[in-house]
Amino acid sequence: MKTIKVKDYEEMSQKAAEYIIKKVRNNPKITLGLATGGTPVGTYRNLIEDHEKNGTSYKHVTTFNLDEYVGLPQENPQSYRSFMDNNLFNHIDINKTETHVPNGNKETLHTECKSYEKTLIDHGGVDLQVLGIGSNGHIGFNEPGTSFESKTHIVDLAPSTIEANSRFFESEQEVPTQAITMGIQTIMNSREILLIVSGENKRDALFQLLNGEEVTESFPASVLRNHPCVTIIADEAASANIKYGI
Ligand code: F6R
């Protein structure tokens, strides 16, 4: 794993965007795997600024998002479809039909999971997957205990995830308790991974990822150590207690 230490959230966002822009310019037909949540908002803002200023085009780019809540209408402002539209897709020249987010409102959620996985495979897989990390070590919504062999599936969100994500809702009761997420194997199949980490509340998770003793399903992000091409961009607040490797 390659680690890049930066000063703060702004620098992480800038460096992550530069990384993505370079890949898009080198391969205008790239398939990006994308994350939601607080961490990538600044990265997406930098992508938009660059698109407006330098004209980087996303016309031929395809995207697959990691996850979506179960039971929230896509138009709900807190759905991950709305998040992606509002924070990125509506502001760049991407073809919306090539932006894939699981649909957490299908009656047959298992069929939706299978079809999401199949669409991704038929498309040739993800070239560059952008990831955040949960303070419990989740990647996507693969909570501790998820099999490393998992493909796109339905998950019960961990109480700590519901609590962490309640900041985006009026109250904790409004946070959906389930989600559809790419599985760990789905994520590991991406050709390249960019993990962005910011803030003191991620310090323990980053420490365990870089300095922890073992690769274990009880700490999902540890699987990234088995991936041949991972870059981590982490800010000082997140990496303060890292003893080596960053
Ligand atoms: C979001 C996702 C999650 C988040 C993680 C960190 O699509 O898959 O794994 O990356 O929960 O969330 P933030 O960035 O809000 O701290």
Coordinates of N, CA and C and ligand atoms in Angstrom, one line a residue:
M1 N 0.8 -1.2 0.0 CA 0.0 0.0 0.0 C 0.9 1.2 0.0
K2 N 0.5 2.2 -0.9 CA 1.3 3.4 -0.9 C 0.5 4.4 0.0
T3 N 1.3 5.1 0.8 CA 0.6 6.1 1.7 C 1.1 7.5 1.5
I4 N 0.2 8.4 1.4 CA 0.5 9.8 1.2 C -0.1 10.6 2.4
K5 N 0.8 11.2 3.1 CA 0.3 12.0 4.3 C 0.1 13.5 3.9
V6 N -1.0 14.0 4.2 CA -1.3 15.4 3.8 C -1.7 16.2 5.1
K7 N -1.7 17.5 4.9 CA -2.0 18.4 6.1 C -3.4 18.2 6.7
D8 N -4.4 18.5 5.8 CA -5.7 18.5 6.3 C -6.7 18.1 5.2
Y9 N -8.0 18.2 5.6 CA -9.1 17.8 4.7 C -9.0 18.4 3.3
E10 N -8.6 19.7 3.3 CA -8.6 20.4 2.0 C -7.5 19.8 1.1
E11 N -6.3 19.6 1.7 CA -5.2 19.0 0.9 C -5.5 17.6 0.5
M12 N -6.2 16.8 1.4 CA -6.5 15.5 1.0 C -7.5 15.5 -0.2
S13 N -8.4 16.4 -0.2 CA -9.4 16.5 -1.3 C -8.7 16.9 -2.6
Q14 N -7.8 17.9 -2.5 CA -7.1 18.3 -3.7 C -6.2 17.2 -4.3
K15 N -5.5 16.5 -3.4 CA -4.6 15.5 -3.9 C -5.4 14.3 -4.5
A16 N -6.5 14.0 -3.8 CA -7.3 12.9 -4.3 C -7.9 13.2 -5.7
A17 N -8.4 14.5 -5.8 CA -8.9 14.9 -7.1 C -7.9 14.9 -8.2
E18 N -6.7 15.4 -7.8 CA -5.6 15.4 -8.8 C -5.3 13.9 -9.3
Y19 N -5.3 13.0 -8.4 CA -5.1 11.6 -8.7 C -6.2 11.1 -9.7
I20 N -7.4 11.4 -9.4 CA -8.5 10.9 -10.2 C -8.5 11.6 -11.6
I21 N -8.2 12.9 -11.6 CA -8.2 13.6 -12.9 C -7.1 13.1 -13.8
K22 N -6.0 12.8 -13.2 CA -4.9 12.2 -14.0 C -5.3 10.9 -14.7
K23 N -6.0 10.1 -13.9 CA -6.5 8.8 -14.4 C -7.5 9.0 -15.5
V24 N -8.4 9.9 -15.3 CA -9.5 10.2 -16.3 C -8.8 10.7 -17.6
R25 N -7.8 11.6 -17.5 CA -7.2 12.2 -18.7 C -6.4 11.1 -19.4
N26 N -5.8 10.2 -18.7 CA -5.1 9.1 -19.3 C -6.0 8.1 -20.0
N27 N -7.2 7.9 -19.4 CA -8.1 6.9 -19.9 C -9.5 7.5 -19.9
P28 N -9.9 8.2 -20.9 CA -11.2 8.9 -20.9 C -12.4 8.0 -20.8
K29 N -12.2 6.7 -21.0 CA -13.3 5.7 -20.9 C -13.2 4.9 -19.6
I30 N -12.5 5.5 -18.6 CA -12.3 4.8 -17.3 C -13.6 4.5 -16.6
T31 N -13.6 3.4 -15.9 CA -14.7 3.1 -15.0 C -14.3 3.4 -13.6
L32 N -15.0 4.3 -13.0 CA -14.7 4.7 -11.6 C -15.7 4.1 -10.6
G33 N -15.2 3.6 -9.5 CA -16.0 3.2 -8.4 C -16.1 4.4 -7.4
L34 N -17.3 4.8 -7.0 CA -17.4 6.0 -6.2 C -18.0 5.8 -4.8
A35 N -17.6 6.6 -3.9 CA -18.1 6.5 -2.5 C -18.9 7.8 -2.2
T36 N -19.8 7.7 -1.2 CA -20.5 8.9 -0.7 C -20.0 9.2 0.7
G37 N -20.7 10.0 1.5 CA -20.3 10.3 2.9 C -19.6 11.6 2.9
G38 N -19.1 12.0 4.1 CA -18.5 13.3 4.2 C -17.1 13.4 3.6
T39 N -16.4 12.2 3.6 CA -15.0 12.3 3.1 C -14.8 12.7 1.7
P40 N -15.6 12.2 0.7 CA -15.3 12.5 -0.7 C -15.9 13.8 -1.2
V41 N -16.7 14.5 -0.4 CA -17.4 15.8 -0.8 C -16.4 16.8 -1.4
G42 N -15.3 17.0 -0.7 CA -14.3 18.0 -1.1 C -13.5 17.5 -2.4
T43 N -13.3 16.2 -2.5 CA -12.7 15.7 -3.7 C -13.6 15.9 -4.9
Y44 N -14.9 15.7 -4.7 CA -15.8 15.9 -5.8 C -15.9 17.4 -6.2
R45 N -15.8 18.3 -5.1 CA -15.8 19.7 -5.4 C -14.6 20.1 -6.3
N46 N -13.5 19.5 -6.0 CA -12.3 19.8 -6.8 C -12.4 19.3 -8.2
L47 N -13.1 18.1 -8.3 CA -13.3 17.6 -9.7 C -14.2 18.5 -10.5
I48 N -15.2 19.1 -9.9 CA -16.1 20.0 -10.5 C -15.3 21.3 -10.9
E49 N -14.5 21.8 -10.0 CA -13.8 23.0 -10.3 C -12.8 22.8 -11.5
D50 N -12.2 21.6 -11.5 CA -11.3 21.3 -12.6 C -12.0 21.2 -13.9
H51 N -13.2 20.6 -13.8 CA -14.0 20.4 -15.0 C -14.3 21.8 -15.6
E52 N -14.7 22.7 -14.7 CA -15.1 24.0 -15.2 C -13.9 24.8 -15.7
K53 N -12.8 24.7 -15.0 CA -11.6 25.5 -15.3 C -10.8 24.9 -16.5
N54 N -10.6 23.6 -16.4 CA -9.7 23.0 -17.3 C -10.3 22.1 -18.4
G55 N -11.6 21.9 -18.2 CA -12.4 21.1 -19.2 C -12.2 19.6 -19.2
T56 N -11.7 19.1 -18.1 CA -11.6 17.6 -18.0 C -13.0 17.0 -18.3
S57 N -13.0 16.1 -19.2 CA -14.4 15.6 -19.7 C -14.7 14.2 -19.1
Y58 N -15.9 14.0 -18.7 CA -16.4 12.7 -18.2 C -17.4 12.1 -19.1
K59 N -17.4 12.6 -20.4 CA -18.4 12.2 -21.3 C -18.4 10.7 -21.6
H60 N -17.2 10.1 -21.5 CA -17.1 8.6 -21.8 C -16.8 7.8 -20.5
V61 N -16.9 8.5 -19.4 CA -16.6 7.8 -18.1 C -17.9 7.1 -17.6
T62 N -17.7 5.9 -17.0 CA -18.8 5.2 -16.4 C -18.5 5.1 -14.9
T63 N -19.5 5.2 -14.1 CA -19.3 5.1 -12.6 C -20.2 4.0 -12.0
F64 N -19.7 3.4 -11.0 CA -20.5 2.5 -10.1 C -20.3 2.9 -8.7
N65 N -21.4 3.2 -8.0 CA -21.3 3.6 -6.6 C -21.3 2.3 -5.7
L66 N -20.6 2.5 -4.6 CA -20.5 1.4 -3.6 C -21.8 0.9 -3.0
D67 N -22.7 1.9 -2.7 CA -23.8 1.5 -1.9 C -25.0 2.4 -2.0
E68 N -26.1 2.0 -1.4 CA -27.3 2.8 -1.3 C -28.2 2.3 -0.2
Y69 N -28.9 3.2 0.5 CA -29.8 2.8 1.6 C -31.0 2.0 1.0
V70 N -31.5 1.1 1.8 CA -32.7 0.4 1.4 C -33.9 1.2 1.9
G71 N -34.9 1.4 1.0 CA -36.1 2.0 1.5 C -36.2 3.5 1.3
L72 N -35.1 4.2 0.9 CA -35.3 5.7 0.7 C -35.5 5.9 -0.8
P73 N -36.6 6.6 -1.1 CA -36.8 6.9 -2.5 C -35.6 7.6 -3.1
Q74 N -35.3 7.3 -4.4 CA -34.1 7.9 -5.0 C -34.1 9.4 -4.9
E75 N -35.3 10.0 -4.9 CA -35.5 11.5 -4.9 C -35.2 12.1 -3.5
N76 N -35.2 11.2 -2.5 CA -35.0 11.7 -1.1 C -33.6 12.3 -1.1
P77 N -33.5 13.6 -0.5 CA -32.1 14.2 -0.6 C -31.0 13.4 0.1
Q78 N -31.4 12.5 1.0 CA -30.4 11.7 1.7 C -30.0 10.4 1.0
S79 N -30.7 10.1 -0.1 CA -30.3 8.9 -0.8 C -29.0 9.1 -1.5
Y80 N -28.3 8.0 -1.7 CA -26.9 8.2 -2.3 C -27.0 8.6 -3.8
R81 N -28.1 8.3 -4.4 CA -28.3 8.7 -5.8 C -28.4 10.3 -5.8
S82 N -29.2 10.8 -4.8 CA -29.3 12.3 -4.8 C -27.9 12.9 -4.4
F83 N -27.3 12.2 -3.5 CA -25.9 12.7 -3.0 C -25.0 12.9 -4.2
M84 N -25.0 11.8 -5.1 CA -24.0 11.8 -6.2 C -24.5 12.9 -7.2
D85 N -25.8 13.0 -7.5 CA -26.3 14.0 -8.4 C -25.9 15.4 -8.0
N86 N -26.2 15.6 -6.7 CA -26.0 17.0 -6.2 C -24.5 17.3 -6.0
N87 N -23.7 16.3 -5.6 CA -22.3 16.7 -5.3 C -21.3 16.5 -6.4
L88 N -21.8 15.8 -7.5 CA -20.9 15.6 -8.6 C -21.6 15.6 -10.0
F89 N -22.5 14.6 -10.2 CA -22.9 14.3 -11.6 C -23.6 15.5 -12.2
N90 N -24.4 16.3 -11.4 CA -25.1 17.4 -12.1 C -24.2 18.5 -12.5
H91 N -22.9 18.5 -12.1 CA -22.0 19.6 -12.4 C -20.9 19.2 -13.4
I92 N -20.9 18.0 -13.9 CA -19.9 17.6 -14.9 C -20.6 17.1 -16.1
D93 N -19.9 16.8 -17.2 CA -20.5 16.4 -18.4 C -20.7 14.9 -18.6
I94 N -20.9 14.2 -17.4 CA -21.1 12.8 -17.5 C -22.5 12.4 -18.0
N95 N -22.5 11.3 -18.7 CA -23.8 10.8 -19.2 C -24.5 10.1 -18.1
K96 N -25.6 10.6 -17.6 CA -26.2 10.1 -16.4 C -26.6 8.6 -16.5
T97 N -26.9 8.1 -17.7 CA -27.2 6.7 -17.9 C -26.0 5.8 -17.6
E98 N -24.8 6.4 -17.6 CA -23.6 5.6 -17.3 C -23.2 5.8 -15.8
T99 N -24.1 6.4 -15.0 CA -23.8 6.5 -13.6 C -24.7 5.5 -12.9
H100 N -24.1 4.5 -12.2 CA -24.8 3.4 -11.6 C -24.8 3.5 -10.1
V101 N -25.9 3.5 -9.5 CA -26.1 3.5 -8.0 C -27.1 2.3 -7.7
P102 N -26.8 1.4 -6.8 CA -27.8 0.4 -6.5 C -29.1 1.0 -6.2
N103 N -30.2 0.3 -6.6 CA -31.6 0.8 -6.3 C -32.1 0.1 -5.0
G104 N -32.2 0.9 -4.0 CA -32.6 0.3 -2.7 C -34.1 0.3 -2.5
N105 N -34.8 0.5 -3.6 CA -36.3 0.5 -3.6 C -36.9 -0.5 -4.4
K106 N -36.1 -1.4 -5.0 CA -36.7 -2.5 -5.8 C -37.4 -3.5 -4.8
E107 N -38.6 -4.1 -5.3 CA -39.3 -5.0 -4.5 C -38.4 -6.2 -4.2
T108 N -37.7 -6.6 -5.2 CA -36.8 -7.8 -5.1 C -35.4 -7.4 -4.9
L109 N -35.0 -7.1 -3.7 CA -33.7 -6.5 -3.5 C -32.6 -7.5 -3.9
H110 N -32.8 -8.8 -3.7 CA -31.8 -9.8 -4.0 C -31.5 -9.8 -5.5
T111 N -32.6 -9.6 -6.3 CA -32.4 -9.5 -7.8 C -31.6 -8.3 -8.1
E112 N -31.9 -7.2 -7.4 CA -31.2 -5.9 -7.7 C -29.7 -6.1 -7.4
C113 N -29.4 -6.8 -6.3 CA -28.0 -7.1 -6.0 C -27.3 -7.9 -7.1
K114 N -28.0 -8.9 -7.5 CA -27.4 -9.8 -8.6 C -27.2 -9.0 -9.9
S115 N -28.2 -8.2 -10.2 CA -28.1 -7.5 -11.5 C -27.1 -6.4 -11.4
Y116 N -26.9 -5.8 -10.2 CA -25.9 -4.7 -10.1 C -24.5 -5.3 -10.3
E117 N -24.3 -6.5 -9.7 CA -23.0 -7.2 -9.8 C -22.7 -7.6 -11.2
K118 N -23.8 -8.1 -11.9 CA -23.7 -8.5 -13.3 C -23.4 -7.3 -14.2
T119 N -24.1 -6.2 -14.0 CA -23.8 -5.1 -14.9 C -22.4 -4.6 -14.7
L120 N -21.9 -4.7 -13.5 CA -20.5 -4.3 -13.2 C -19.5 -5.2 -14.0
I121 N -19.8 -6.5 -13.9 CA -18.9 -7.5 -14.5 C -19.0 -7.3 -16.0
D122 N -20.2 -7.2 -16.6 CA -20.4 -7.1 -18.0 C -19.7 -5.9 -18.5
H123 N -19.6 -4.9 -17.7 CA -19.0 -3.6 -18.1 C -17.4 -3.7 -18.1
G124 N -16.9 -4.8 -17.5 CA -15.5 -5.0 -17.4 C -14.8 -4.6 -16.1
G125 N -15.7 -4.4 -15.1 CA -15.1 -4.1 -13.7 C -14.7 -2.7 -13.5
V126 N -14.3 -2.4 -12.3 CA -13.9 -1.0 -11.9 C -12.4 -0.8 -12.1
D127 N -12.0 0.3 -12.8 CA -10.6 0.6 -12.9 C -10.0 1.2 -11.7
L128 N -10.7 2.2 -11.2 CA -10.2 2.9 -10.0 C -11.4 3.1 -9.0
Q129 N -11.3 2.4 -7.8 CA -12.3 2.5 -6.8 C -11.9 3.5 -5.7
V130 N -12.7 4.5 -5.5 CA -12.5 5.5 -4.4 C -13.2 5.0 -3.2
L131 N -12.5 4.9 -2.1 CA -13.1 4.4 -0.8 C -12.9 5.4 0.3
G132 N -13.9 5.4 1.2 CA -13.7 6.0 2.5 C -13.6 4.8 3.5
I133 N -13.5 5.1 4.8 CA -13.4 4.0 5.8 C -14.3 4.4 6.9
G134 N -15.0 3.4 7.5 CA -15.8 3.7 8.7 C -14.9 3.6 9.9
S135 N -15.4 4.3 11.0 CA -14.5 4.2 12.2 C -14.4 2.8 12.7
N136 N -15.4 1.9 12.3 CA -15.3 0.5 12.7 C -14.6 -0.4 11.6
G137 N -14.0 0.3 10.6 CA -13.2 -0.4 9.6 C -14.1 -0.9 8.4
H138 N -15.3 -0.4 8.4 CA -16.1 -0.9 7.2 C -15.6 -0.2 5.9
I139 N -15.8 -0.9 4.8 CA -15.5 -0.4 3.5 C -16.8 -0.6 2.7
G140 N -17.2 0.3 1.9 CA -18.6 0.2 1.4 C -19.4 0.1 2.7
F141 N -20.5 -0.6 2.7 CA -21.2 -0.9 4.0 C -21.0 -2.3 4.4
N142 N -19.8 -2.8 4.2 CA -19.4 -4.1 4.6 C -18.9 -4.0 6.1
E143 N -19.8 -4.3 7.0 CA -19.6 -4.1 8.4 C -18.7 -5.3 8.9
P144 N -18.1 -5.1 10.1 CA -17.2 -6.1 10.7 C -17.9 -7.5 10.7
G145 N -17.2 -8.5 10.2 CA -17.8 -9.9 10.2 C -18.2 -10.3 8.8
T146 N -18.3 -9.3 7.8 CA -18.6 -9.6 6.4 C -17.6 -10.5 5.8
S147 N -18.0 -11.5 5.0 CA -17.1 -12.4 4.4 C -16.3 -11.7 3.3
F148 N -15.0 -12.0 3.3 CA -14.1 -11.5 2.2 C -14.6 -11.9 0.8
E149 N -15.4 -13.0 0.8 CA -15.9 -13.5 -0.5 C -17.2 -12.8 -1.0
S150 N -17.7 -11.9 -0.2 CA -19.0 -11.3 -0.5 C -19.0 -10.5 -1.8
K151 N -20.2 -10.7 -2.5 CA -20.4 -9.8 -3.7 C -21.5 -8.8 -3.3
T152 N -22.1 -8.1 -4.2 CA -23.1 -7.1 -3.9 C -24.2 -7.8 -3.1
H153 N -24.6 -7.2 -1.9 CA -25.5 -7.9 -1.1 C -26.2 -6.8 -0.2
I154 N -27.2 -7.3 0.6 CA -28.0 -6.5 1.5 C -27.4 -6.6 2.9
V155 N -27.2 -5.5 3.5 CA -26.6 -5.5 4.9 C -27.5 -4.8 5.9
D156 N -27.4 -5.3 7.2 CA -27.9 -4.5 8.3 C -26.8 -3.6 8.7
L157 N -27.1 -2.3 8.8 CA -26.1 -1.4 9.2 C -25.8 -1.5 10.7
A158 N -24.5 -1.4 11.0 CA -24.1 -1.5 12.5 C -24.6 -0.3 13.2
P159 N -24.9 -0.4 14.5 CA -25.4 0.7 15.3 C -24.5 1.9 15.2
S160 N -23.1 1.6 15.2 CA -22.2 2.8 15.1 C -22.3 3.5 13.7
T161 N -22.6 2.8 12.7 CA -22.8 3.4 11.4 C -24.0 4.2 11.3
I162 N -25.1 3.7 11.9 CA -26.4 4.4 12.0 C -26.1 5.7 12.7
E163 N -25.4 5.6 13.9 CA -25.2 6.8 14.7 C -24.3 7.8 13.9
A164 N -23.3 7.3 13.2 CA -22.4 8.2 12.5 C -23.1 8.9 11.4
N165 N -24.0 8.2 10.7 CA -24.7 8.8 9.5 C -25.9 9.6 9.9
S166 N -26.3 9.6 11.2 CA -27.5 10.3 11.6 C -27.2 11.8 11.5
R167 N -25.9 12.2 11.3 CA -25.6 13.6 11.2 C -26.2 14.2 9.9
F168 N -26.5 13.3 8.9 CA -27.1 13.8 7.6 C -28.6 13.8 7.7
F169 N -29.2 13.2 8.8 CA -30.7 13.2 8.9 C -31.2 14.0 10.0
E170 N -32.5 14.2 10.1 CA -33.1 15.0 11.2 C -32.9 14.3 12.5
S171 N -33.0 13.0 12.5 CA -32.8 12.2 13.8 C -32.3 10.8 13.4
E172 N -31.8 10.2 14.5 CA -31.2 8.8 14.3 C -32.3 7.9 13.8
Q173 N -33.6 8.1 14.2 CA -34.7 7.2 13.8 C -34.9 7.2 12.3
E174 N -34.5 8.3 11.7 CA -34.8 8.4 10.2 C -33.7 7.7 9.4
V175 N -32.6 7.3 10.0 CA -31.5 6.6 9.2 C -32.0 5.2 8.9
P176 N -32.0 4.8 7.6 CA -32.4 3.5 7.2 C -31.5 2.5 8.0
T177 N -32.0 1.3 8.2 CA -31.2 0.3 9.0 C -30.6 -0.7 8.1
Q178 N -30.9 -0.7 6.8 CA -30.3 -1.6 5.8 C -29.8 -0.8 4.6
A179 N -28.9 -1.5 3.9 CA -28.4 -0.9 2.7 C -28.0 -2.0 1.7
I180 N -27.8 -1.7 0.4 CA -27.2 -2.6 -0.5 C -25.8 -2.1 -0.7
T181 N -24.9 -3.0 -0.7 CA -23.5 -2.6 -0.8 C -22.7 -3.6 -1.8
M182 N -21.8 -3.0 -2.5 CA -20.8 -3.9 -3.2 C -20.2 -4.8 -2.1
G183 N -19.9 -6.0 -2.4 CA -19.3 -6.9 -1.4 C -17.8 -6.6 -1.4
I184 N -17.1 -7.3 -0.4 CA -15.7 -7.1 -0.3 C -14.9 -7.6 -1.5
Q185 N -15.4 -8.8 -2.0 CA -14.8 -9.3 -3.2 C -15.0 -8.4 -4.4
T186 N -16.2 -7.8 -4.5 CA -16.4 -6.9 -5.6 C -15.4 -5.7 -5.5
I187 N -15.2 -5.2 -4.3 CA -14.3 -4.1 -4.1 C -12.9 -4.5 -4.5
M188 N -12.5 -5.7 -4.0 CA -11.1 -6.2 -4.2 C -10.9 -6.5 -5.7
N189 N -11.9 -6.7 -6.5 CA -11.7 -7.0 -7.9 C -11.4 -5.7 -8.7
S190 N -11.5 -4.5 -8.1 CA -11.2 -3.3 -8.8 C -9.7 -3.3 -9.1
R191 N -9.3 -2.8 -10.2 CA -7.9 -2.8 -10.6 C -7.0 -2.0 -9.7
E192 N -7.6 -0.9 -9.2 CA -6.8 0.0 -8.3 C -7.8 0.6 -7.3
I193 N -7.2 0.9 -6.1 CA -8.1 1.5 -5.0 C -7.4 2.8 -4.5
L194 N -8.2 3.8 -4.3 CA -7.8 5.0 -3.7 C -8.6 5.2 -2.4
L195 N -7.9 5.1 -1.3 CA -8.6 5.3 0.0 C -8.3 6.6 0.6
I196 N -9.4 7.4 0.9 CA -9.1 8.7 1.5 C -9.6 8.7 2.9
V197 N -8.8 9.3 3.8 CA -9.1 9.3 5.2 C -8.8 10.6 5.9
S198 N -9.8 11.1 6.6 CA -9.6 12.4 7.2 C -10.2 12.5 8.6
G199 N -9.5 13.1 9.5 CA -10.2 13.4 10.8 C -9.8 12.4 11.9
E200 N -9.8 13.0 13.1 CA -9.4 12.3 14.3 C -10.3 11.0 14.6
N201 N -11.6 11.1 14.2 CA -12.4 9.9 14.4 C -12.1 8.7 13.5
K202 N -11.1 8.9 12.6 CA -10.7 7.8 11.8 C -9.3 7.3 12.2
R203 N -8.8 7.9 13.2 CA -7.4 7.6 13.6 C -7.2 6.1 14.0
D204 N -8.1 5.6 14.8 CA -8.0 4.2 15.2 C -8.1 3.2 14.1
A205 N -9.0 3.6 13.2 CA -9.3 2.7 12.0 C -8.0 2.7 11.1
L206 N -7.5 3.8 10.9 CA -6.3 3.9 10.0 C -5.1 3.2 10.7
F207 N -5.0 3.4 12.0 CA -3.9 2.7 12.7 C -4.1 1.2 12.6
Q208 N -5.3 0.7 12.7 CA -5.5 -0.8 12.6 C -5.2 -1.3 11.2
L209 N -5.6 -0.4 10.2 CA -5.4 -0.8 8.8 C -3.9 -0.9 8.6
L210 N -3.1 0.0 9.0 CA -1.7 0.1 8.7 C -0.8 -0.7 9.7
N211 N -1.2 -0.7 10.9 CA -0.3 -1.2 12.0 C -0.9 -2.5 12.7
G212 N -2.2 -2.8 12.3 CA -2.8 -3.9 13.0 C -2.1 -5.2 12.7
E213 N -2.4 -6.2 13.5 CA -1.6 -7.5 13.4 C -2.0 -8.4 12.3
E214 N -3.4 -8.4 12.0 CA -3.8 -9.4 11.0 C -4.8 -8.9 10.1
V215 N -4.9 -9.6 9.0 CA -6.0 -9.4 8.0 C -7.2 -10.3 8.5
T216 N -8.2 -9.6 8.9 CA -9.3 -10.3 9.5 C -10.7 -9.8 9.1
E217 N -11.7 -10.7 9.0 CA -13.0 -10.2 8.6 C -13.6 -9.4 9.7
S218 N -13.1 -9.4 10.9 CA -13.7 -8.5 11.9 C -13.2 -7.1 11.8
F219 N -12.3 -6.9 10.9 CA -11.9 -5.5 10.5 C -11.8 -5.4 9.0
P220 N -12.9 -5.2 8.3 CA -13.0 -5.4 6.9 C -11.9 -4.7 6.1
A221 N -11.5 -3.4 6.5 CA -10.6 -2.7 5.7 C -9.2 -3.4 5.6
S222 N -8.9 -4.3 6.6 CA -7.6 -5.0 6.6 C -7.4 -5.8 5.3
V223 N -8.5 -6.2 4.6 CA -8.4 -6.9 3.4 C -7.6 -6.2 2.3
L224 N -7.6 -4.8 2.5 CA -6.9 -4.0 1.4 C -5.4 -4.3 1.4
R225 N -4.9 -4.9 2.5 CA -3.5 -5.2 2.5 C -3.2 -6.3 1.5
N226 N -4.2 -7.1 1.1 CA -4.0 -8.1 0.1 C -4.2 -7.6 -1.3
H227 N -4.5 -6.3 -1.5 CA -4.7 -5.8 -2.9 C -3.4 -5.3 -3.4
P228 N -3.1 -5.6 -4.7 CA -1.8 -5.2 -5.2 C -1.6 -3.7 -5.5
C229 N -2.7 -2.9 -5.5 CA -2.5 -1.5 -5.9 C -3.5 -0.6 -5.1
V230 N -3.0 -0.3 -3.9 CA -3.8 0.6 -3.1 C -3.0 1.9 -2.8
T231 N -3.6 3.0 -2.9 CA -3.0 4.3 -2.5 C -3.9 4.9 -1.4
I232 N -3.3 5.3 -0.3 CA -4.0 5.9 0.8 C -3.6 7.4 0.9
I233 N -4.6 8.3 0.9 CA -4.3 9.7 1.2 C -4.9 10.0 2.5
A234 N -4.1 10.3 3.5 CA -4.7 10.5 4.9 C -4.1 11.8 5.5
D235 N -5.0 12.6 6.2 CA -4.5 13.8 6.7 C -3.9 13.6 8.1
E236 N -3.3 14.7 8.6 CA -2.5 14.6 9.9 C -3.4 14.2 11.0
A237 N -4.7 14.7 11.1 CA -5.5 14.3 12.2 C -5.8 12.8 12.2
A238 N -5.9 12.2 11.0 CA -6.2 10.8 11.0 C -4.9 9.9 11.2
S239 N -3.8 10.5 11.0 CA -2.6 9.7 11.0 C -1.6 10.0 12.1
A240 N -2.1 10.8 13.1 CA -1.3 11.2 14.2 C -0.6 10.1 15.0
N241 N -1.2 9.0 15.2 CA -0.6 7.9 16.0 C 0.0 6.8 15.2
I242 N 0.1 7.0 13.8 CA 0.7 5.9 13.0 C 2.2 5.8 13.2
K243 N 2.7 4.7 13.6 CA 4.1 4.6 13.9 C 5.0 4.4 12.7
Y244 N 4.5 3.8 11.7 CA 5.3 3.6 10.5 C 4.4 3.4 9.3
G245 N 4.9 3.5 8.2 CA 4.1 3.2 7.0 C 3.4 4.4 6.4
I246 N 3.4 5.5 7.2 CA 2.7 6.7 6.7 C 3.5 7.9 7.1
Ligands
F6R1 C1 -20.0 5.4 1.5 C2 -19.4 4.3 2.1 C3 -18.8 4.3 3.4 C4 -18.1 5.6 3.9 C5 -17.7 5.5 5.3 C6 -17.1 6.8 5.8 O1 -20.4 5.2 0.2 O2 -19.3 3.3 1.4 O3 -17.9 3.2 3.6 O4 -17.0 5.7 3.0 O5 -18.8 5.2 6.1 O6 -18.0 7.8 5.8 P1 -17.7 9.3 6.0 O7 -16.9 9.7 4.8 O8 -19.0 10.0 6.0 O9 -16.9 9.4 7.2

